[in-house]
Tab-separated table of C-alpha atoms and ligand atoms in Angstrom:
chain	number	residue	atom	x	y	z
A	70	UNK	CA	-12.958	-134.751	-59.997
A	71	UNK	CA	-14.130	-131.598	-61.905
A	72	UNK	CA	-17.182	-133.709	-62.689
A	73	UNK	CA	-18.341	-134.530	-59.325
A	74	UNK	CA	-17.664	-130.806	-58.395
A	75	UNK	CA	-20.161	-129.566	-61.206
A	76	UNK	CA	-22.728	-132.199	-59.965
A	77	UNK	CA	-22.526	-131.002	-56.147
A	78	UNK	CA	-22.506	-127.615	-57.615
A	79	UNK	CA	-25.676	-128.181	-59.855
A	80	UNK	CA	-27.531	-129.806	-56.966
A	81	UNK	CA	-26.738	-127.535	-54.538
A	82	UNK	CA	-28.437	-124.503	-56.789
A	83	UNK	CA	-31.399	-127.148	-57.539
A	84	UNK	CA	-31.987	-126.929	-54.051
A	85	UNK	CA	-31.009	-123.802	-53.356
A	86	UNK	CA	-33.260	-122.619	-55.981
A	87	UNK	CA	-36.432	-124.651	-54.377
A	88	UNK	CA	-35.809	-123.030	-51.672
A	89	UNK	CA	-36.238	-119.810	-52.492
A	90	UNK	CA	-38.927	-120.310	-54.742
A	91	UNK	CA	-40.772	-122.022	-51.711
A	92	UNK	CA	-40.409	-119.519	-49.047
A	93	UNK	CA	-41.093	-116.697	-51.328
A	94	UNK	CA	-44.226	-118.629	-51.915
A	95	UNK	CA	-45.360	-119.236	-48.834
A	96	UNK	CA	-44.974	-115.493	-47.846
A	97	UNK	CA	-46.739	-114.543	-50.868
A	98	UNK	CA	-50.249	-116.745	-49.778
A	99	UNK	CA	-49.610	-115.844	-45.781
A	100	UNK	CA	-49.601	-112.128	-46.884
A	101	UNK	CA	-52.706	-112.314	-49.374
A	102	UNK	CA	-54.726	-114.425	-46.887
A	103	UNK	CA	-53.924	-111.803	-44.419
A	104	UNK	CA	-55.410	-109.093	-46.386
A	105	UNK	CA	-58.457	-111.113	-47.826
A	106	UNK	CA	-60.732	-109.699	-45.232
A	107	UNK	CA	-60.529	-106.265	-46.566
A	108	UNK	CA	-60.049	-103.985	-49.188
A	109	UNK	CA	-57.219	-102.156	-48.944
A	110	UNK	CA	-58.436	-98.368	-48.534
A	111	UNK	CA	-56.932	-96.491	-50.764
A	112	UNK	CA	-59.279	-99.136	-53.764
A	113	UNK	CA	-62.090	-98.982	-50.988
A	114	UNK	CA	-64.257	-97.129	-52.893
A	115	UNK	CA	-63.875	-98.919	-56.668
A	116	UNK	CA	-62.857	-102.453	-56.200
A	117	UNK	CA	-65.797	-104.481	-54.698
A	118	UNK	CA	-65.207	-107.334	-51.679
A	119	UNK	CA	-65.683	-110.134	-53.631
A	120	UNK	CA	-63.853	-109.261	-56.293
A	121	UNK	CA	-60.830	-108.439	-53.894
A	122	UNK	CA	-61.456	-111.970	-52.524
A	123	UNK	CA	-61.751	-113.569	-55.874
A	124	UNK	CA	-58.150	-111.938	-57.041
A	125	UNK	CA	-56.734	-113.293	-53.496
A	126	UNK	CA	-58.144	-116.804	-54.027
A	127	UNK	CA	-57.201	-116.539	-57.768
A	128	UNK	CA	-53.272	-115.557	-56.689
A	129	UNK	CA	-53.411	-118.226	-53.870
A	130	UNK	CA	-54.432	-120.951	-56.473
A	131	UNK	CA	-52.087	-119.958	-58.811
A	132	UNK	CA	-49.051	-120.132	-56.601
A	133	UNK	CA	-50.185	-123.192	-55.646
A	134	UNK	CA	-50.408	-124.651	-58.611
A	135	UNK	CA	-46.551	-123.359	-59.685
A	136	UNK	CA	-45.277	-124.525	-56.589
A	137	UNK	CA	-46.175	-128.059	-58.046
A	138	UNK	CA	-45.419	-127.344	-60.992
A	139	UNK	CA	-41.837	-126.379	-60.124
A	140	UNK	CA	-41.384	-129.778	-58.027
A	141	UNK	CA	-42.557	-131.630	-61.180
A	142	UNK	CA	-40.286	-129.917	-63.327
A	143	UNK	CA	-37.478	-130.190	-61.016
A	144	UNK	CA	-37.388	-134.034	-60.868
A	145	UNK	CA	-38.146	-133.841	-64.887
A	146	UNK	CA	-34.413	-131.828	-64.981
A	147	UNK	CA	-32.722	-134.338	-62.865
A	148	UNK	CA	-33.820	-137.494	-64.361
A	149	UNK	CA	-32.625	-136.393	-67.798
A	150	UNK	CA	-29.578	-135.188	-66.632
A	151	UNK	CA	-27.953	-136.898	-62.893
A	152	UNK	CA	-30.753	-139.740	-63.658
A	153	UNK	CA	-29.655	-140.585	-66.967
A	154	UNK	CA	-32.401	-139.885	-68.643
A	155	UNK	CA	-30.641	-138.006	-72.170
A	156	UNK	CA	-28.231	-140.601	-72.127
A	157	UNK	CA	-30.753	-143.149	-72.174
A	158	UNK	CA	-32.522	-141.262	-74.908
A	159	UNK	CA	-29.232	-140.361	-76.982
A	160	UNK	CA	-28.653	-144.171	-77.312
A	161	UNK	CA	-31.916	-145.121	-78.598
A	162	UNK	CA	-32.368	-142.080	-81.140
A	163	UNK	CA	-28.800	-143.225	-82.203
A	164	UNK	CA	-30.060	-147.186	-82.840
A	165	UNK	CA	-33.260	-145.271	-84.655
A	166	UNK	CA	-31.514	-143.230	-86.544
A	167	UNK	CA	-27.900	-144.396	-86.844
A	168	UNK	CA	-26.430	-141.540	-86.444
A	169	UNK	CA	-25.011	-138.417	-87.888
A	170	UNK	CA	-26.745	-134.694	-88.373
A	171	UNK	CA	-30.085	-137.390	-88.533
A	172	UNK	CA	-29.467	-138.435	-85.071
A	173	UNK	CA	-28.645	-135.061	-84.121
A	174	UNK	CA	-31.395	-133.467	-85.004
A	175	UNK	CA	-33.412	-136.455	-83.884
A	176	UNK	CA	-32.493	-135.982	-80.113
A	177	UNK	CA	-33.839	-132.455	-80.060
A	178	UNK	CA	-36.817	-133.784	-81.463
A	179	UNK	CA	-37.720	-136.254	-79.483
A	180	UNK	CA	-36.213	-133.936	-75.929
A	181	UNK	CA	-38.929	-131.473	-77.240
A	182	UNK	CA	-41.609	-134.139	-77.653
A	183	UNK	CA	-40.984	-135.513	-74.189
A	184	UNK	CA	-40.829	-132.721	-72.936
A	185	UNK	CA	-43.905	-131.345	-74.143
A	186	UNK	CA	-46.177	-134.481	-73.662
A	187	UNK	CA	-45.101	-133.956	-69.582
A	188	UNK	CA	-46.192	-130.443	-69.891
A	189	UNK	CA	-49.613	-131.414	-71.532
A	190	UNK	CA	-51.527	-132.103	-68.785
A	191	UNK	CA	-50.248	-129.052	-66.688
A	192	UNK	CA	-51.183	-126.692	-69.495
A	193	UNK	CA	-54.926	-128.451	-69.606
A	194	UNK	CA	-55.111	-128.192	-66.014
A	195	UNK	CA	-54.668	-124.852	-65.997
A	196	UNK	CA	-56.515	-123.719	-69.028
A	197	UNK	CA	-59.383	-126.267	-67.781
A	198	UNK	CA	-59.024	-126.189	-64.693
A	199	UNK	CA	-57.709	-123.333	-62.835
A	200	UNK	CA	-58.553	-120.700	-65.112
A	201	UNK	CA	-62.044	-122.411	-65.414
A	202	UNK	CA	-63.039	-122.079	-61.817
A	203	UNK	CA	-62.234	-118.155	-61.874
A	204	UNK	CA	-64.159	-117.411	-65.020
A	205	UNK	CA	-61.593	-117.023	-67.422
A	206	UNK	CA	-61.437	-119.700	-69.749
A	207	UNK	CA	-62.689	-118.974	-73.112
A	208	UNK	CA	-61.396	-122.168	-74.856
A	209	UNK	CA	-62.900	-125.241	-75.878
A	210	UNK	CA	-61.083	-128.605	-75.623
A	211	UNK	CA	-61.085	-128.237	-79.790
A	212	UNK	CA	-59.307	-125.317	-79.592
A	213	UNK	CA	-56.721	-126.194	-77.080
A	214	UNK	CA	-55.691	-129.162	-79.177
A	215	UNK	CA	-56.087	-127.409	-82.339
A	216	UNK	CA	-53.047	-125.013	-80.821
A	217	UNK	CA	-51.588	-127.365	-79.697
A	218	UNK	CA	-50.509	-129.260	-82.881
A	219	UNK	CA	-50.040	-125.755	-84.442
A	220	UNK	CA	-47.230	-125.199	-82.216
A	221	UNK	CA	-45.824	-128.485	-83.126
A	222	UNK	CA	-45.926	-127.805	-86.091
A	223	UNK	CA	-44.905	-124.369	-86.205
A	224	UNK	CA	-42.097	-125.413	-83.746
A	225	UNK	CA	-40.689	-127.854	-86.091
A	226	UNK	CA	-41.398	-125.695	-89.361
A	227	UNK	CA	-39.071	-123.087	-87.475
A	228	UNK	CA	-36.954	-124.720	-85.071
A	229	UNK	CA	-35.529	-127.861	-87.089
A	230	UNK	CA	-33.975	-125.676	-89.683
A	231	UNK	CA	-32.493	-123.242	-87.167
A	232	UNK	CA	-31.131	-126.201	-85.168
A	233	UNK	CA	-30.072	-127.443	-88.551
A	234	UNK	CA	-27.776	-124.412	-89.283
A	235	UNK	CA	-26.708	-124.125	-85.512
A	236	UNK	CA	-25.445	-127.800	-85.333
A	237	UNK	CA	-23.466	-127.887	-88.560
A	238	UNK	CA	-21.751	-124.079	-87.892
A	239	UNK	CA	-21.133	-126.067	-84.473
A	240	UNK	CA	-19.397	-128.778	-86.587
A	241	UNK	CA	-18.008	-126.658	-89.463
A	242	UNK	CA	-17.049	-123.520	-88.442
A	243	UNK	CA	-14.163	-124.142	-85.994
A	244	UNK	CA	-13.725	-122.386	-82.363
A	245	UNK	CA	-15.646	-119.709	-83.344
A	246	UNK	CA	-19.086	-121.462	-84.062
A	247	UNK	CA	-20.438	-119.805	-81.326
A	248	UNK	CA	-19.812	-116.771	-82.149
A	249	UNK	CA	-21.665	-117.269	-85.664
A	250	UNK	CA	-24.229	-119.044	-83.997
A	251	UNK	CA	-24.963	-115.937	-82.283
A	252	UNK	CA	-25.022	-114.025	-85.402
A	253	UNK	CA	-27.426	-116.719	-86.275
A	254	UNK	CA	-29.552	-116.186	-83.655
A	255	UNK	CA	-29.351	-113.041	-83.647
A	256	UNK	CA	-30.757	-112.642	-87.432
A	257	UNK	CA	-33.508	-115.096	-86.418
A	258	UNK	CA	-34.865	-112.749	-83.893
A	259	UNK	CA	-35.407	-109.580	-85.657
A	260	UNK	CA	-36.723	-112.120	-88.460
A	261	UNK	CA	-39.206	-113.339	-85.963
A	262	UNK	CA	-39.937	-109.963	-84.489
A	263	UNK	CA	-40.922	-108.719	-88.440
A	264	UNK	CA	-42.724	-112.577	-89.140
A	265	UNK	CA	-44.638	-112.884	-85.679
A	266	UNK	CA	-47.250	-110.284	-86.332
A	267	UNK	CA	-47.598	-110.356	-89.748
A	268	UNK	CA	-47.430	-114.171	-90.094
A	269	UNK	CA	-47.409	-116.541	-87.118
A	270	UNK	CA	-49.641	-114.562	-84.863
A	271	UNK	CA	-52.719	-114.480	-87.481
A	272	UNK	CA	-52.413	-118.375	-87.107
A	273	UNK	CA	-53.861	-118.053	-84.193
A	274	UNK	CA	-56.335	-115.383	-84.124
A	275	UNK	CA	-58.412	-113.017	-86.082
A	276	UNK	CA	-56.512	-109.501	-86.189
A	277	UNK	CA	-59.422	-107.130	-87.760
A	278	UNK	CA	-58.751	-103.247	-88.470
A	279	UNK	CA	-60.139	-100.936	-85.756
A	280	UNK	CA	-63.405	-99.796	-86.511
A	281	UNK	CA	-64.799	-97.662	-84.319
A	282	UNK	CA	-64.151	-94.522	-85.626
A	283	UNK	CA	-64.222	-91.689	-83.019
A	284	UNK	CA	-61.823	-94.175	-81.025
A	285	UNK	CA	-59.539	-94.596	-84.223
A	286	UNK	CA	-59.296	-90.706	-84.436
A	287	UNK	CA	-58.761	-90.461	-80.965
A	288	UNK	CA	-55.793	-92.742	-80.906
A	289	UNK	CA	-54.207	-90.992	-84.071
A	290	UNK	CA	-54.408	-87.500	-82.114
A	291	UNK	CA	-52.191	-89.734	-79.433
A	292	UNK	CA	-49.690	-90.999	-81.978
A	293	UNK	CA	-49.204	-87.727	-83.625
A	294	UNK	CA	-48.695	-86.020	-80.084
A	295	UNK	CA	-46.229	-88.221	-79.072
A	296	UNK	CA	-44.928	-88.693	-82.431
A	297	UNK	CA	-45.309	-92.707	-83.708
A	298	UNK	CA	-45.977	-93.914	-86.969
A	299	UNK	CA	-47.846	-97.442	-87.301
A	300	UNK	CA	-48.953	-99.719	-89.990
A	301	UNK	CA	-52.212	-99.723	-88.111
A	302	UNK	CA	-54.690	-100.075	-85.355
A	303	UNK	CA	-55.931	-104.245	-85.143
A	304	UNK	CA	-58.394	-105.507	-82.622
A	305	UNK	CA	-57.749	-108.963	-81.798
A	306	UNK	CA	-59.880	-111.500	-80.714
A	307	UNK	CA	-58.573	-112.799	-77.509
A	308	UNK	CA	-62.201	-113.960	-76.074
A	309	UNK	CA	-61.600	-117.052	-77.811
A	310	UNK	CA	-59.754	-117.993	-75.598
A	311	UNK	CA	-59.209	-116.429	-72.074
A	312	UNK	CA	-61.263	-113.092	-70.769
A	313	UNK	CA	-57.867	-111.582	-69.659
A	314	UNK	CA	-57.424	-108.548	-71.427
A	315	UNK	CA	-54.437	-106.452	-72.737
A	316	UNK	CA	-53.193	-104.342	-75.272
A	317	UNK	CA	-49.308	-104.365	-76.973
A	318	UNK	CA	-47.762	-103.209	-80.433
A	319	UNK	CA	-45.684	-105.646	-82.264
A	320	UNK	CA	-43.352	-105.433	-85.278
A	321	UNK	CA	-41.004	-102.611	-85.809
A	322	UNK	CA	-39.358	-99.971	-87.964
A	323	UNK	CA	-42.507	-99.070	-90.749
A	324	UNK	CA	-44.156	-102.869	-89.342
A	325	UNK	CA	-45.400	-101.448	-86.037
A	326	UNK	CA	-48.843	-102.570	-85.591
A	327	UNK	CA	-50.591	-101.570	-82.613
A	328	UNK	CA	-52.935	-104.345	-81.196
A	329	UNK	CA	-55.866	-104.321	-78.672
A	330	UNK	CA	-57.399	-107.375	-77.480
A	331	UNK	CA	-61.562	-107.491	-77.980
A	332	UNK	CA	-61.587	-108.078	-74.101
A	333	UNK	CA	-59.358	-104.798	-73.496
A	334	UNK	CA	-62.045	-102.551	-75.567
A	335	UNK	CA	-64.697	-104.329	-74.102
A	336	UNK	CA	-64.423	-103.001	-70.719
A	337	UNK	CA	-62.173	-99.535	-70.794
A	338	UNK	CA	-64.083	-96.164	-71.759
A	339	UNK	CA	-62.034	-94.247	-74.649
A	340	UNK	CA	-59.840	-92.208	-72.703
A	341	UNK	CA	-58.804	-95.391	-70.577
A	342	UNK	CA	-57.834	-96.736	-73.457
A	343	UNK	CA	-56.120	-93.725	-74.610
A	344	UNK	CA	-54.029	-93.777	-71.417
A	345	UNK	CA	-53.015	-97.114	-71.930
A	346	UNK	CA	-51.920	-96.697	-74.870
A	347	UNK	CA	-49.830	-94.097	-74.495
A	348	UNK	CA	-48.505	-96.371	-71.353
A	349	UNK	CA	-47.262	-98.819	-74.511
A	350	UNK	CA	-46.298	-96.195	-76.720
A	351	UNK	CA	-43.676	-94.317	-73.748
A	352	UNK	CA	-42.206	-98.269	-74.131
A	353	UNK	CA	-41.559	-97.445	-77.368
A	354	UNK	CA	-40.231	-93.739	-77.242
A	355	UNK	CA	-38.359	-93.812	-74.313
A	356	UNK	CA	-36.489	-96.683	-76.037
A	357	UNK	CA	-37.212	-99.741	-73.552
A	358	UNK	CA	-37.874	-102.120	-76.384
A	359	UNK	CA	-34.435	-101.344	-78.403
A	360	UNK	CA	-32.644	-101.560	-74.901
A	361	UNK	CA	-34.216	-104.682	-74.182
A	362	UNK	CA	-33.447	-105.882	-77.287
A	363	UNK	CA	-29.830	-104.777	-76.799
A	364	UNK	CA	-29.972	-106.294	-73.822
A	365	UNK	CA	-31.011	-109.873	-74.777
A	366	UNK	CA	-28.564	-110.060	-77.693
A	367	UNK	CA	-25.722	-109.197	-75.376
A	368	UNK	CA	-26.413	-111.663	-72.739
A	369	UNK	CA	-27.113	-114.118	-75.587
A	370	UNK	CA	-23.470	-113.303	-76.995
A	371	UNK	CA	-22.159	-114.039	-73.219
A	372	UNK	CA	-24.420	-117.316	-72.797
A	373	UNK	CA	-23.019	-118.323	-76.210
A	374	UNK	CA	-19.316	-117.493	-75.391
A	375	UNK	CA	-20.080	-119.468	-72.471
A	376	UNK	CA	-21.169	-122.754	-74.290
A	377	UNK	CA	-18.437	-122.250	-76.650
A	378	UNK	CA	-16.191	-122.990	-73.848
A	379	UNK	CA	-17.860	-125.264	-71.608
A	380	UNK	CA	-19.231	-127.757	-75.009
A	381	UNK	CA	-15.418	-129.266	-74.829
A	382	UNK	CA	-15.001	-129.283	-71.464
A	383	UNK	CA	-15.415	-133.269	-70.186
A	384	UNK	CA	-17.035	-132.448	-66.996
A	385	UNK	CA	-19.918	-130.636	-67.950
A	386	UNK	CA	-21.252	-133.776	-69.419
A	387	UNK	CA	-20.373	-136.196	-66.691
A	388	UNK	CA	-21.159	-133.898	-64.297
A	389	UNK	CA	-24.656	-133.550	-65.793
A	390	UNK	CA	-24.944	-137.329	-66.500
A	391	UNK	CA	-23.923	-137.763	-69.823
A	392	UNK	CA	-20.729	-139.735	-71.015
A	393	UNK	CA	-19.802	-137.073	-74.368
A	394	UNK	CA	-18.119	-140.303	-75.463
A	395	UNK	CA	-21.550	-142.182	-75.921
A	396	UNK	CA	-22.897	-142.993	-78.308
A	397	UNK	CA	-19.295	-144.111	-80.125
A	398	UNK	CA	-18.269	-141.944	-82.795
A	399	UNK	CA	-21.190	-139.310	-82.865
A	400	UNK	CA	-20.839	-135.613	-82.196
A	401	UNK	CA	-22.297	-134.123	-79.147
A	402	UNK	CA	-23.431	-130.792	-80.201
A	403	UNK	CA	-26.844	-131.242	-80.294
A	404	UNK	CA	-26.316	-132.806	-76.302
A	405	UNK	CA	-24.302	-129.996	-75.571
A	406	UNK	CA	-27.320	-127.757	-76.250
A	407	UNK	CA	-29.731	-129.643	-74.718
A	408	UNK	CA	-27.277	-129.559	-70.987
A	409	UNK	CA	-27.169	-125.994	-71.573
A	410	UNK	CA	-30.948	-125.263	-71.773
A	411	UNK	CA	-31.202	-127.284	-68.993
A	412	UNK	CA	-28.676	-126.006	-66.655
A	413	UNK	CA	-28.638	-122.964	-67.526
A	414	UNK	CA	-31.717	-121.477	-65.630
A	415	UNK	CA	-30.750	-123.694	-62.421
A	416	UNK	CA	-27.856	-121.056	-62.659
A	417	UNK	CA	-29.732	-118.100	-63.673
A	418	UNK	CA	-32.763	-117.996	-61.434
A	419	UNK	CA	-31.100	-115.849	-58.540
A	420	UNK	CA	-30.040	-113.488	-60.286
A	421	UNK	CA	-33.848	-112.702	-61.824
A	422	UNK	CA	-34.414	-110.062	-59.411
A	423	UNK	CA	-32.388	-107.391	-61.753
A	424	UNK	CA	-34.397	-107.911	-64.716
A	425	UNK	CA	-37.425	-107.290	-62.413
A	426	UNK	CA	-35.771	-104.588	-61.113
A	427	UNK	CA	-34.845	-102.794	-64.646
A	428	UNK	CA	-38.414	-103.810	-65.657
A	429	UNK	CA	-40.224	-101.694	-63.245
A	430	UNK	CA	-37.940	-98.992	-63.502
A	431	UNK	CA	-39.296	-99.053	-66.973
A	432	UNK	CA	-43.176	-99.489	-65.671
A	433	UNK	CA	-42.603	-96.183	-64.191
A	434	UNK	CA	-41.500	-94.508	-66.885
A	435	UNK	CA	-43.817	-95.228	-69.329
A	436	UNK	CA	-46.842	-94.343	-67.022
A	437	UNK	CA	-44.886	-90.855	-66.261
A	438	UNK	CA	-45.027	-90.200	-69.803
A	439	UNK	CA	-48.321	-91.403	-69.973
A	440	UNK	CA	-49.494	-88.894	-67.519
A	441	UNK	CA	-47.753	-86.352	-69.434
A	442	UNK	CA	-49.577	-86.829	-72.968
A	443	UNK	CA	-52.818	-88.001	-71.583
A	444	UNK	CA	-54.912	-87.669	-68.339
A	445	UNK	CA	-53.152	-89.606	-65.327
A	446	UNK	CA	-56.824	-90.398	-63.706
A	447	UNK	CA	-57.740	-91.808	-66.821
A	448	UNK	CA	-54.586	-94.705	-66.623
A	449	UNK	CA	-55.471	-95.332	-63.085
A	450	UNK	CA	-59.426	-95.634	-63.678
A	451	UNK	CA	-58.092	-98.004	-66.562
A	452	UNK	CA	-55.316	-100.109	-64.033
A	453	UNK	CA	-57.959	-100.394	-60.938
A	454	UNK	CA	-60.388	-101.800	-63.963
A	455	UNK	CA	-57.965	-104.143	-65.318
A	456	UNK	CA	-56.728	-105.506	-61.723
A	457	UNK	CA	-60.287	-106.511	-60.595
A	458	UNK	CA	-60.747	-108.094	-64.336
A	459	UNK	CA	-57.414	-110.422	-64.237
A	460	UNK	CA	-58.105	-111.132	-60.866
A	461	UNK	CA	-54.444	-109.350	-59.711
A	462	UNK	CA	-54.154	-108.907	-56.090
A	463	UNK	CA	-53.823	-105.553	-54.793
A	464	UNK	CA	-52.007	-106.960	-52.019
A	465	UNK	CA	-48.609	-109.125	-52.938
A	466	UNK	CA	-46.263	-109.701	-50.432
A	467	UNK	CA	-43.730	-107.365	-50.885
A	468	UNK	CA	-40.561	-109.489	-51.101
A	469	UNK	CA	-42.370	-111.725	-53.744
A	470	UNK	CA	-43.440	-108.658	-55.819
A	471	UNK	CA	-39.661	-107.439	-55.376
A	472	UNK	CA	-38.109	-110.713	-56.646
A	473	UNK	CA	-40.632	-111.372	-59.751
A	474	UNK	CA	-42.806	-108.517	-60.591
A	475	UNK	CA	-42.384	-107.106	-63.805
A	476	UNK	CA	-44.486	-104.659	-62.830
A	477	UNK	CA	-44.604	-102.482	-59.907
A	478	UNK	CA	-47.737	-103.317	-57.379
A	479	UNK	CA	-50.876	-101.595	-58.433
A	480	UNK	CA	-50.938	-99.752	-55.389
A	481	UNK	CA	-47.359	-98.030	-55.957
A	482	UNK	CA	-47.865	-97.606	-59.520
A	483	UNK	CA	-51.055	-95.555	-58.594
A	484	UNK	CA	-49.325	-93.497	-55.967
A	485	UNK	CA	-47.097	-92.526	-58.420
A	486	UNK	CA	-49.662	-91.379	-61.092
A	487	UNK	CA	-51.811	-89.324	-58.792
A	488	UNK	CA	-48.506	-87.621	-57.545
A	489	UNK	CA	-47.745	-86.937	-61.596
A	490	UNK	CA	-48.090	-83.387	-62.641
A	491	UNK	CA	-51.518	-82.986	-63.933
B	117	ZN	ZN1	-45.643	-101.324	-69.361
């Protein structure tokens, strides 16, 4: 009974979901076709036509391409779960393996590997496709596949023994697993947040020390004014493989490392850079990264809490599609985990307007403070130069921007920085 109320339930936020998702779309390419024909006057004078018609085309083909992407995805969820897809696969791992933490681990495997070989071809479309026709793909086919089986490796170097210790403090450690699991987890963030830049990142690209000097000095008169200590200033090459540019600092307590991407210096004058900079660094001193931080490991604690309960309940398997009985005499942590992961964002996804919501909140304080310890023309010479480089449309339709944007529209954010207090 409970079962077939969790399915309805599940299906009816599926669709739900889709449906929002779709409409928001469509608004969002009605609204930047509307405004292709012009650019908007307040950028009249610094954003060329065709670049404003590039970003609009860009955005259109973008959407586009995650509205597909979502309808792909969305039969992918229910054939492994109403389909019977995970029971299918449970069964056959368990013949393979025969069961036991083996066939545990097995199944998370092999859900990862399916679910990355579906993913493949989207990911190559839109490195070699999409991005391709707009100028913005910097990768060779080489390349692509050479990260690819880097993060398959990486993924299993790191995820098999976290799974590992998750599934036997799920087996071990009584009704309380998830509460360890979360300490787990937990622990295995901050390690990744110290590991990522020093380690895993340099995997992937060339970090080299800052060299040019008079920009160096001029970003250490920044830090001292605002009060930051880093390990260090890194330029990394990014025009390997897209021509997107950005700058963030990574690591924390003495790790901090502040990083530019080649593309980023490429293009912004000194004091542009400057500015955004100090954007990043206001991230860091008005304490958005420790409250996000606080943030995520609360809502993991909740998500965890939540598991904890629903991983004995019978009907969030069969309601999903899975007998928890099957295969005989095997424990069903790791398939509790994998129903999770899935359902969980089918759940989630309405409610992503209040993280977008505390993000730009954020956006706008860290380009007030911005304005205060540098010059606020010099952000928004940076931000109009960086929109017409990603291709970002000046012109989103506002619901859309409301419900997803991390960051307020350009437009908005530069109203508010000419308005700063010079
Ligand atoms: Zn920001």
């Amino acid at each position: 009974m409970y079962s077939l109320a969790f399915s309805i339930l599940f299906v009816s936020f599926i669709i739900l979901t889709l449906i929002v998702r779709f409409w928001l779309a469509s608004r969002h390419i009605r609204h930047v076709l509307t405004h292709r024909g012009a650019v908007p006057a307040e950028f009249a004078e610094k954003i060329p036509l065709a670049a404003h018609q590039k970003a609009a085309d860009y955005t259109v083909a973008r959407t586009k391409f995650g509205l597909f992407t979502l309808l792909v995805n969305t039969l992918v969820l229910v054939g492994f779960t109403l389909l019977g897809g995970l029971q299918w696969l449970s069964i056959e791992v368990f013949k393979l393996t025969g069961g036991g933490m083996g066939y545990q681990l097995a199944l998370l495997a092999a859900f990862a590997l399916i679910s990355g070989a579906i993913d493949l071809p989207f990911d190559y479309y839109k490195q070699f496709g999409l991005e391709q026709r707009f100028g913005f793909n910097k990768m060779t086919r080489g390349l692509f596949f050479a990260d690819m089986a880097k993060g398959v490796l990486l993924g299993a170097a790191i995820g098999l023994p976290l799974v590992w210790v998750v599934l036997t403090l799920m087996e071990k450690s009584g009704d309380l697993w998830w509460f360890y699991a979360w300490l787990v987890w937990s622990g295995f963030q901050l390690l990744m947040m110290v590991l990522f830049p020093t380690v895993i990142a340099p995997l992937f690209n060339k970090f080299s020390p800052l060299e040019d000097q008079s920009l160096k000095s001029r970003i250490e008169g920044l830090m001292k004014r605002v009060g930051f200590a880093s390990k260090g200033l890194f330029v990394m090459d990014g025009s390997k493989r897209s021509a997107h540019g950005n700058a963030y600092f990574s690591g924390f307590g003495a790790n901090k490392r502040i990083v530019f991407f080649d593309t980023l210096l490429s293009r912004l004058q000194p004091q542009e850079i400057e500015a955004v900079l100090a954007h990043e660094l206001g991230h860091f001193k008005l304490k958005h990264i420790i409250k996000r931080i606080a943030m995520m490991f609360a809502i993991s604690l909740a998500f965890l809490a939540l598991l904890g309960y629903l991983k004995s309940q019978m009907w969030f398997y069969t309601g999903l599609g899975v007998d928890p009985l099957l295969p005989p005499g095997q424990r069903n942590d790791a398939m509790a985990l994998l129903l999770f992961m899935l359902a969980l964002p089918v759940f989630t996804f309405l409610f992503s307007p209040l993280t977008s919501i505390g993000s730009r909140k954020h956006e706008f304080e860290a380009d007030a403070f911005a304005a205060k310890h540098t010059d606020a023309r010099d952000l928004v010479s940076a931000l109009v130069k960086m929109y017409e480089d990603n291709a970002s449309t000046l012109t989103p339709d506002p619901l859309h921007s409301a419900f997803y944007d991390s960051h307020p529209p350009a437009s908005v954010r530069i109203r508010h920085l000419n308005a700063a207090p010079a």
